[in-house]
Amino acid sequence: MDAQFNPDKQHTLKQAVSISGTGLHTGIMVDMTLRPANPGYGFQFQRIDLAGMPLIKADCDLVTDTSRGTTLEDNGARVSTVEHILAALVGMGVDNCLIEVNGPEIP
């Protein structure tokens, strides 16, 4: 870990928050819950609708498509249109968050 890393300077959510909505490109109704996470966790998406509830790290190396939003994929699990929720979290100063979704796209 970087010598400059200071977990005391990182921020997360005070409590979980949930919303539901329709995916812009898929039209599928999706539930999303944002959960607090420990320092150093970063942003990770969890597909709770898939077997094993796989985690997909918000990492530019996992971007597989940018034609209609940003799609992340890891070991066959994918989540699309992640850019808006990530921008909102960063804009609010959040550094660590687990983003649970029960569908293929952020609502």
PDB file of C-alpha atoms in Angstrom:
ATOM      1  CA  MET A   1       0.000   0.000   0.000  1.00  0.00           C
ATOM      2  CA  ASP A   2       1.214   3.512  -0.768  1.00  0.00           C
ATOM      3  CA  ALA A   3       3.062   5.279   2.068  1.00  0.00           C
ATOM      4  CA  GLN A   4       0.798   8.336   1.534  1.00  0.00           C
ATOM      5  CA  PHE A   5      -2.378   6.253   2.149  1.00  0.00           C
ATOM      6  CA  ASN A   6      -4.323   7.593   5.135  1.00  0.00           C
ATOM      7  CA  PRO A   7      -7.559   5.744   5.963  1.00  0.00           C
ATOM      8  CA  ASP A   8      -8.591   8.547   8.326  1.00  0.00           C
ATOM      9  CA  LYS A   9      -9.115  10.799   5.305  1.00  0.00           C
ATOM     10  CA  GLN A  10     -11.508   8.456   3.499  1.00  0.00           C
ATOM     11  CA  HIS A  11     -15.288   8.775   3.598  1.00  0.00           C
ATOM     12  CA  THR A  12     -18.241   6.473   3.192  1.00  0.00           C
ATOM     13  CA  LEU A  13     -21.991   6.670   3.703  1.00  0.00           C
ATOM     14  CA  LYS A  14     -23.489   6.963   7.187  1.00  0.00           C
ATOM     15  CA  GLN A  15     -26.106   4.316   6.403  1.00  0.00           C
ATOM     16  CA  ALA A  16     -27.455   2.295   3.509  1.00  0.00           C
ATOM     17  CA  VAL A  17     -29.811   3.920   1.021  1.00  0.00           C
ATOM     18  CA  SER A  18     -31.967   2.143  -1.569  1.00  0.00           C
ATOM     19  CA  ILE A  19     -33.706   3.203  -4.755  1.00  0.00           C
ATOM     20  CA  SER A  20     -35.526   1.458  -7.574  1.00  0.00           C
ATOM     21  CA  GLY A  21     -35.854   2.486 -11.176  1.00  0.00           C
ATOM     22  CA  THR A  22     -35.800   1.477 -14.796  1.00  0.00           C
ATOM     23  CA  GLY A  23     -32.531   0.886 -16.612  1.00  0.00           C
ATOM     24  CA  LEU A  24     -32.104   3.505 -19.334  1.00  0.00           C
ATOM     25  CA  HIS A  25     -30.967   1.068 -22.026  1.00  0.00           C
ATOM     26  CA  THR A  26     -32.476  -2.246 -20.908  1.00  0.00           C
ATOM     27  CA  GLY A  27     -35.855  -1.018 -19.658  1.00  0.00           C
ATOM     28  CA  ILE A  28     -35.524  -3.498 -16.785  1.00  0.00           C
ATOM     29  CA  MET A  29     -36.711  -2.481 -13.305  1.00  0.00           C
ATOM     30  CA  VAL A  30     -33.715  -2.628 -10.959  1.00  0.00           C
ATOM     31  CA  ASP A  31     -33.308  -2.169  -7.203  1.00  0.00           C
ATOM     32  CA  MET A  32     -30.055  -0.573  -6.037  1.00  0.00           C
ATOM     33  CA  THR A  33     -28.714  -0.283  -2.497  1.00  0.00           C
ATOM     34  CA  LEU A  34     -25.678   1.819  -1.639  1.00  0.00           C
ATOM     35  CA  ARG A  35     -23.951   0.470   1.473  1.00  0.00           C
ATOM     36  CA  PRO A  36     -21.167   1.922   3.628  1.00  0.00           C
ATOM     37  CA  ALA A  37     -17.759   0.296   3.127  1.00  0.00           C
ATOM     38  CA  ASN A  38     -14.479   0.253   5.024  1.00  0.00           C
ATOM     39  CA  PRO A  39     -11.475   2.440   4.161  1.00  0.00           C
ATOM     40  CA  GLY A  40      -9.601   1.132   1.137  1.00  0.00           C
ATOM     41  CA  TYR A  41     -12.652  -0.720  -0.225  1.00  0.00           C
ATOM     42  CA  GLY A  42     -13.210   1.692  -3.102  1.00  0.00           C
ATOM     43  CA  PHE A  43     -16.331   1.252  -5.219  1.00  0.00           C
ATOM     44  CA  GLN A  44     -17.597  -2.223  -5.976  1.00  0.00           C
ATOM     45  CA  PHE A  45     -20.794  -3.394  -7.597  1.00  0.00           C
ATOM     46  CA  GLN A  46     -22.469  -6.577  -6.419  1.00  0.00           C
ATOM     47  CA  ARG A  47     -24.897  -8.420  -8.701  1.00  0.00           C
ATOM     48  CA  ILE A  48     -27.168  -9.895  -6.029  1.00  0.00           C
ATOM     49  CA  ASP A  49     -29.368 -11.467  -8.724  1.00  0.00           C
ATOM     50  CA  LEU A  50     -26.594 -13.761  -9.983  1.00  0.00           C
ATOM     51  CA  ALA A  51     -25.381 -17.032  -8.474  1.00  0.00           C
ATOM     52  CA  GLY A  52     -22.637 -16.363  -5.953  1.00  0.00           C
ATOM     53  CA  MET A  53     -23.515 -12.646  -5.906  1.00  0.00           C
ATOM     54  CA  PRO A  54     -20.271 -11.660  -7.678  1.00  0.00           C
ATOM     55  CA  LEU A  55     -18.447  -8.408  -7.003  1.00  0.00           C
ATOM     56  CA  ILE A  56     -17.284  -6.186  -9.853  1.00  0.00           C
ATOM     57  CA  LYS A  57     -14.699  -3.604  -8.896  1.00  0.00           C
ATOM     58  CA  ALA A  58     -15.000  -0.116 -10.383  1.00  0.00           C
ATOM     59  CA  ASP A  59     -11.709  -0.401 -12.245  1.00  0.00           C
ATOM     60  CA  CYS A  60     -10.881   1.006 -15.682  1.00  0.00           C
ATOM     61  CA  ASP A  61      -9.225  -2.320 -16.548  1.00  0.00           C
ATOM     62  CA  LEU A  62     -12.658  -3.981 -16.277  1.00  0.00           C
ATOM     63  CA  VAL A  63     -14.390  -1.671 -18.801  1.00  0.00           C
ATOM     64  CA  THR A  64     -15.680  -3.807 -21.678  1.00  0.00           C
ATOM     65  CA  ASP A  65     -18.004  -1.391 -23.497  1.00  0.00           C
ATOM     66  CA  THR A  66     -18.565   2.355 -23.725  1.00  0.00           C
ATOM     67  CA  SER A  67     -21.007   2.518 -26.637  1.00  0.00           C
ATOM     68  CA  ARG A  68     -24.112   3.327 -24.545  1.00  0.00           C
ATOM     69  CA  GLY A  69     -22.671   4.082 -21.134  1.00  0.00           C
ATOM     70  CA  THR A  70     -19.854   2.366 -19.303  1.00  0.00           C
ATOM     71  CA  THR A  71     -20.028  -1.401 -18.792  1.00  0.00           C
ATOM     72  CA  LEU A  72     -17.813  -3.224 -16.304  1.00  0.00           C
ATOM     73  CA  GLU A  73     -17.296  -6.987 -16.478  1.00  0.00           C
ATOM     74  CA  ASP A  74     -15.384  -9.440 -14.315  1.00  0.00           C
ATOM     75  CA  ASN A  75     -15.480 -13.238 -14.684  1.00  0.00           C
ATOM     76  CA  GLY A  76     -18.651 -13.094 -16.788  1.00  0.00           C
ATOM     77  CA  ALA A  77     -20.592 -10.819 -14.414  1.00  0.00           C
ATOM     78  CA  ARG A  78     -21.350  -7.401 -15.839  1.00  0.00           C
ATOM     79  CA  VAL A  79     -23.036  -4.168 -14.850  1.00  0.00           C
ATOM     80  CA  SER A  80     -23.846  -1.312 -17.227  1.00  0.00           C
ATOM     81  CA  THR A  81     -24.358   2.446 -17.092  1.00  0.00           C
ATOM     82  CA  VAL A  82     -22.158   2.824 -14.011  1.00  0.00           C
ATOM     83  CA  GLU A  83     -20.771   6.270 -14.800  1.00  0.00           C
ATOM     84  CA  HIS A  84     -23.561   8.363 -13.258  1.00  0.00           C
ATOM     85  CA  ILE A  85     -23.648   6.694  -9.837  1.00  0.00           C
ATOM     86  CA  LEU A  86     -19.852   6.744  -9.669  1.00  0.00           C
ATOM     87  CA  ALA A  87     -19.757  10.447 -10.590  1.00  0.00           C
ATOM     88  CA  ALA A  88     -22.415  11.231  -7.973  1.00  0.00           C
ATOM     89  CA  LEU A  89     -20.526   9.383  -5.238  1.00  0.00           C
ATOM     90  CA  VAL A  90     -17.206  11.011  -6.101  1.00  0.00           C
ATOM     91  CA  GLY A  91     -18.902  14.406  -6.349  1.00  0.00           C
ATOM     92  CA  MET A  92     -20.230  13.954  -2.815  1.00  0.00           C
ATOM     93  CA  GLY A  93     -16.780  13.046  -1.500  1.00  0.00           C
ATOM     94  CA  VAL A  94     -17.503   9.348  -0.968  1.00  0.00           C
ATOM     95  CA  ASP A  95     -14.439   7.107  -1.343  1.00  0.00           C
ATOM     96  CA  ASN A  96     -15.802   3.690  -0.370  1.00  0.00           C
ATOM     97  CA  CYS A  97     -19.180   2.155  -1.184  1.00  0.00           C
ATOM     98  CA  LEU A  98     -20.718  -1.221  -1.973  1.00  0.00           C
ATOM     99  CA  ILE A  99     -23.329  -0.818  -4.724  1.00  0.00           C
ATOM    100  CA  GLU A 100     -25.768  -3.729  -4.777  1.00  0.00           C
ATOM    101  CA  VAL A 101     -27.980  -4.213  -7.836  1.00  0.00           C
ATOM    102  CA  ASN A 102     -30.431  -6.948  -8.785  1.00  0.00           C
ATOM    103  CA  GLY A 103     -30.128  -6.417 -12.513  1.00  0.00           C
ATOM    104  CA  PRO A 104     -27.684  -5.779 -15.354  1.00  0.00           C
ATOM    105  CA  GLU A 105     -27.884  -1.977 -15.330  1.00  0.00           C
ATOM    106  CA  ILE A 106     -27.870   0.868 -12.820  1.00  0.00           C
ATOM    107  CA  PRO A 107     -31.357   2.413 -12.546  1.00  0.00           C
TER     108      PRO A 107
END
